[in-house]
Every structure is written in C-alpha cells, then in structure tokens.
PDB file of C-alpha atoms in Angstrom:
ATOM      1  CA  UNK A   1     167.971  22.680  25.416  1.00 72.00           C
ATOM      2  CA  UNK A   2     164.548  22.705  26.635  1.00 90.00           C
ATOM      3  CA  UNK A   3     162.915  20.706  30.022  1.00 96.00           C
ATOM      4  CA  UNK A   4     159.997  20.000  30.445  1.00 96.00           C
ATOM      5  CA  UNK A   5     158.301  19.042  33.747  1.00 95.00           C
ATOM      6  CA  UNK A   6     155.630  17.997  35.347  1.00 93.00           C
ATOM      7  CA  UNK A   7     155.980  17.269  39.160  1.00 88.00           C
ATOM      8  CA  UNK A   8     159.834  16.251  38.777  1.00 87.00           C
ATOM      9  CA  UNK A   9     161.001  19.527  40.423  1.00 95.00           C
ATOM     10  CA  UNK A  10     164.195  17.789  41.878  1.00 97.00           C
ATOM     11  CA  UNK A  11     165.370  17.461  38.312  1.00 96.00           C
ATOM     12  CA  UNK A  12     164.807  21.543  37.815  1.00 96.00           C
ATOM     13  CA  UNK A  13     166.720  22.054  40.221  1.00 97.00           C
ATOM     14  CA  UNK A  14     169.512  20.018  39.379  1.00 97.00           C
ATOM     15  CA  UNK A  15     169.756  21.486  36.073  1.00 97.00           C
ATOM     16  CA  UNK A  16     169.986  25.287  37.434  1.00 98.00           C
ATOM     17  CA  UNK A  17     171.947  24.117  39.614  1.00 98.00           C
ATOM     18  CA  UNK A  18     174.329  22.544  36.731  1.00 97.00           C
ATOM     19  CA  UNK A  19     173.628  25.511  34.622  1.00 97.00           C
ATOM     20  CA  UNK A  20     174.842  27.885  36.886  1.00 97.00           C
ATOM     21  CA  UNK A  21     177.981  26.045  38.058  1.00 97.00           C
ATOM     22  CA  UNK A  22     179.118  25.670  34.365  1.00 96.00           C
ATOM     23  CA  UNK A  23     178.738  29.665  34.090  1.00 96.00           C
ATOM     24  CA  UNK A  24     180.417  30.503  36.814  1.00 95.00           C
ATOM     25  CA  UNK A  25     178.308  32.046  39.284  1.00 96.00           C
ATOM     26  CA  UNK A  26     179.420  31.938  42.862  1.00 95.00           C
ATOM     27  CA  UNK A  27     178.110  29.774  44.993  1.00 96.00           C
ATOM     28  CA  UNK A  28     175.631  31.362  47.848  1.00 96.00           C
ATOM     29  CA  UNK A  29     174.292  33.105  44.196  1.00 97.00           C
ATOM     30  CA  UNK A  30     173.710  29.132  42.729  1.00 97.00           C
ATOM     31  CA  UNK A  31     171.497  28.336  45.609  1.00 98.00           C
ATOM     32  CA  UNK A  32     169.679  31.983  45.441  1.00 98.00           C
ATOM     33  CA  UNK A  33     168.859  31.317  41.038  1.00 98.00           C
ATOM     34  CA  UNK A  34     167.778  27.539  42.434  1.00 98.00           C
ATOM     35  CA  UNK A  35     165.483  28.682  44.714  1.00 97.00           C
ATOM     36  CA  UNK A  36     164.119  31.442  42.842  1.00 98.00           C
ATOM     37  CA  UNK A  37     163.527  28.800  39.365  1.00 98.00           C
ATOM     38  CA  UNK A  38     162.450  25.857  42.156  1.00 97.00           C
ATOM     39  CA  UNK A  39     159.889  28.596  43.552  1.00 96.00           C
ATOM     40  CA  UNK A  40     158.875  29.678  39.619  1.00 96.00           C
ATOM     41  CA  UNK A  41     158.175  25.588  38.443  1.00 96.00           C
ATOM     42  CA  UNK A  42     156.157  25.064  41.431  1.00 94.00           C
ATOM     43  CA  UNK A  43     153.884  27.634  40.585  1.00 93.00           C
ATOM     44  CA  UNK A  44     153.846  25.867  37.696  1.00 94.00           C
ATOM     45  CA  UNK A  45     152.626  22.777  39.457  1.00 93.00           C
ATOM     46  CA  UNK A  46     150.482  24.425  41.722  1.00 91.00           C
ATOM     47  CA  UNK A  47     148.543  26.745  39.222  1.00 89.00           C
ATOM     48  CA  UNK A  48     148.421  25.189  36.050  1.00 91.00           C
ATOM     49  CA  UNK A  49     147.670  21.472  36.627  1.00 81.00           C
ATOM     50  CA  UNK A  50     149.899  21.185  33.582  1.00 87.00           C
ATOM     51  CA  UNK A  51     153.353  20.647  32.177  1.00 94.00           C
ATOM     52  CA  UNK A  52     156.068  23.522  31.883  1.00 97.00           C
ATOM     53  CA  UNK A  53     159.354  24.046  30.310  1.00 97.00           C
ATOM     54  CA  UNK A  54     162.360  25.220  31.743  1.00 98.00           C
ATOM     55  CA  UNK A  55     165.143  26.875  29.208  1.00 98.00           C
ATOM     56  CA  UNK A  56     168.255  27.910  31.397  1.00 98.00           C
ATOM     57  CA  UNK A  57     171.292  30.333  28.908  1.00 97.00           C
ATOM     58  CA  UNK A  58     174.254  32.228  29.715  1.00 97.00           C
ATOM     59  CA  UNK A  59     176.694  34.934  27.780  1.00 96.00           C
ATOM     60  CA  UNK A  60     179.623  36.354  29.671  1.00 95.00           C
ATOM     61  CA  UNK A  61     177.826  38.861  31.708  1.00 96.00           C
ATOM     62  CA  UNK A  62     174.641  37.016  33.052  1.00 97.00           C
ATOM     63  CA  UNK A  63     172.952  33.775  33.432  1.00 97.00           C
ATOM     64  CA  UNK A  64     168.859  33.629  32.367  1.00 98.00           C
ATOM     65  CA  UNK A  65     166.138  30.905  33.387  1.00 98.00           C
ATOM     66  CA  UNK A  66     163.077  30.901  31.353  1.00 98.00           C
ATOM     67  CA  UNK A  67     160.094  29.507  32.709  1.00 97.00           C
ATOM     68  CA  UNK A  68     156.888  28.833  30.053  1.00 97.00           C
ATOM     69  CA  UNK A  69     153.328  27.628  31.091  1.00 96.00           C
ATOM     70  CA  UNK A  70     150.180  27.260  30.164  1.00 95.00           C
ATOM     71  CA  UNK A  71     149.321  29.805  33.557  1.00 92.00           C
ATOM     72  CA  UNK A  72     147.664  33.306  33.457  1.00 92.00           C
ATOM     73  CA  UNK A  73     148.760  35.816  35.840  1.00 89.00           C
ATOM     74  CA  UNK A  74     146.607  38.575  36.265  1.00 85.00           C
ATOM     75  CA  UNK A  75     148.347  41.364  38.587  1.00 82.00           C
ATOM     76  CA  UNK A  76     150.763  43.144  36.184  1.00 77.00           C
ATOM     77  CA  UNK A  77     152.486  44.049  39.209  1.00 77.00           C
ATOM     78  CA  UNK A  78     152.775  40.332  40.511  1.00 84.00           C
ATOM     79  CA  UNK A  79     155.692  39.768  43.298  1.00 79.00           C
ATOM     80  CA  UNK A  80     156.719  43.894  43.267  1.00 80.00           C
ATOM     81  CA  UNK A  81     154.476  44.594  46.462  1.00 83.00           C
ATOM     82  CA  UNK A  82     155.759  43.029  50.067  1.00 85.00           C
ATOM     83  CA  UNK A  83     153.063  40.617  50.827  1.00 78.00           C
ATOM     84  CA  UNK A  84     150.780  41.326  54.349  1.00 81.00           C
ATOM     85  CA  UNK A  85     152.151  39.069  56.785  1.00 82.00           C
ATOM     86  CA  UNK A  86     149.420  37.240  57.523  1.00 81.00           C
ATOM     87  CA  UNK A  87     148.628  36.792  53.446  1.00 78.00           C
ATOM     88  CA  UNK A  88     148.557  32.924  51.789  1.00 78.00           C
ATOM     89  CA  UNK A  89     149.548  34.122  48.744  1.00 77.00           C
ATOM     90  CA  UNK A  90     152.176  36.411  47.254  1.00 75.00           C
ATOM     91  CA  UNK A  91     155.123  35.696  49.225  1.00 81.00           C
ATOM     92  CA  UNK A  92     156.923  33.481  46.264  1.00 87.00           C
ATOM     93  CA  UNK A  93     156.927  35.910  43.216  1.00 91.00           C
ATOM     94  CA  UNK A  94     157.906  38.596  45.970  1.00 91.00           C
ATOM     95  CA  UNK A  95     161.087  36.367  47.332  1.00 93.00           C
ATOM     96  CA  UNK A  96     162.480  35.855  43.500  1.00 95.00           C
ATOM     97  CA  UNK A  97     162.173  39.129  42.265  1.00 95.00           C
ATOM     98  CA  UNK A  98     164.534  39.880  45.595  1.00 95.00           C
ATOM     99  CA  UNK A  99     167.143  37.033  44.777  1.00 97.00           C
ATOM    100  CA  UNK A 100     167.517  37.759  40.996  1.00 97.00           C
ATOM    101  CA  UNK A 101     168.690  40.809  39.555  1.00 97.00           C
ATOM    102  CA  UNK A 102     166.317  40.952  37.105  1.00 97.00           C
ATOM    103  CA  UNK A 103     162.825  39.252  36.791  1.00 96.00           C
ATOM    104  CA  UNK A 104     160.872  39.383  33.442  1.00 96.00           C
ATOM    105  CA  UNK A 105     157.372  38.371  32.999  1.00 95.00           C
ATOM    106  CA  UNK A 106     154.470  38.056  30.443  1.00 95.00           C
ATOM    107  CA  UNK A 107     151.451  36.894  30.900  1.00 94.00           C
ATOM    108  CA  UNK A 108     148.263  36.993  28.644  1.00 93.00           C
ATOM    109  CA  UNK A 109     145.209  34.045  28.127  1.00 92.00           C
ATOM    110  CA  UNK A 110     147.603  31.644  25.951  1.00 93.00           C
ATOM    111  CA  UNK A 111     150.352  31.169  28.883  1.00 95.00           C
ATOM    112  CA  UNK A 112     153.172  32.827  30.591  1.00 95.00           C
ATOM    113  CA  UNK A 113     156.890  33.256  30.345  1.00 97.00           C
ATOM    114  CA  UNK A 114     159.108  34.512  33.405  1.00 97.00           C
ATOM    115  CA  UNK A 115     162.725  35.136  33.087  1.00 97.00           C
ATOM    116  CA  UNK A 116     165.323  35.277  35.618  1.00 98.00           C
ATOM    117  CA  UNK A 117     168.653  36.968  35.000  1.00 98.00           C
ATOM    118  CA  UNK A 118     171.356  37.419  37.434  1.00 97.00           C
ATOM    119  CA  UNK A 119     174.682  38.752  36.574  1.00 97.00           C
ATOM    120  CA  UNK A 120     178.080  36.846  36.620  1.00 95.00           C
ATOM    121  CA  UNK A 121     180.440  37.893  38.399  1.00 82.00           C
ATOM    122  CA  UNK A 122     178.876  39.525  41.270  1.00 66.00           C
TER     123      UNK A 122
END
C-alpha cells in the first residue's frame, strides 16, 4: 500500500518503523532502515517542493523501502563518495547507503525511485 507525503515525515517514519517490526528485523536495524527512509523523504521535501510516495515490502529474506519523486539526481554516483568535511551537501545519500545493505537508485528528467533493502535476519 502506497503513502504519500508531503511534509508529514513523522508519519514515514512510523510506517517503516511498523513495517519493519511486522518483518522481523531486529531492533538497532529498525531505527538504522528509519533513519535511512526519514533521511530519503526529506530529500524529498527539501528538493522537490512536491509530494512523494513511500512503498515499504518484505519476503523472508529482506525488507525494501521505495521512495518515488518528482526529483532529478544528477551524479550517477550520488552518496558512494565520503563527503569533504567541511561540504553542505552529500552527507545524507552517503549515511544510507552505509545503514542499508543495499541502496538502489534511478533517476532521469520524469522523477526518481530509490530503494532500500536490508536483509532479515542479520
């Protein structure tokens, strides 16, 4: 079942959150898959000035968020090179792609889509 949101990110994260309990995942890796799709929908808010939609699904082995926008990114490489540590920018896509242990995304003029897996069980 589809979310959509708009500023409401306390709601996203409640329904990770929810998500992830209900599949099983232990619980320092719940607050790691909340903070990565919290980080994900806020770039949402920040850089698209529109609504997104939030898809969270599980099978035995792993548990996968899907964030969709209307947003462009541009750096095929987004969030895979540390950040400077002086730099504004960068740090959030390079934080998830550390907490999940997978990160998907795809990005062209008509929107994006970024998936986070991480594995049950672990």
């Amino acid at each position: 079942m589809s979310m959509t949101f708009t500023t409401d990110l306390a709601a996203v994260r409640a329904r990770v959150s929810r998500c992830a309990r209900e599949a099983g995942l232990s619980d320092a890796r719940i607050i790691d898959l909340v903070l990565a799709a919290g980080e994900i929908t806020a770039n949402t808010v920040r850089h698209t000035h529109s609504a997104g939609t939030l898809d969270v699904w599980h099978d035995a082995s792993e548990i996968v968020c899907e964030v969709k926008d209307k947003g462009f990114i541009r750096d095929p490489l987004a969030g895979t090179r540390r950040p400077a540590a002086d730099a504004l920018h960068g740090h959030g896509l390079w934080l998830v792609r550390r907490l999940c242990d997978r990160v998907e995304i795809r990005s062209d003029e008509t929107g994006s889509t970024i998936r986070l897996y991480m594995f049950l069980g672990k």
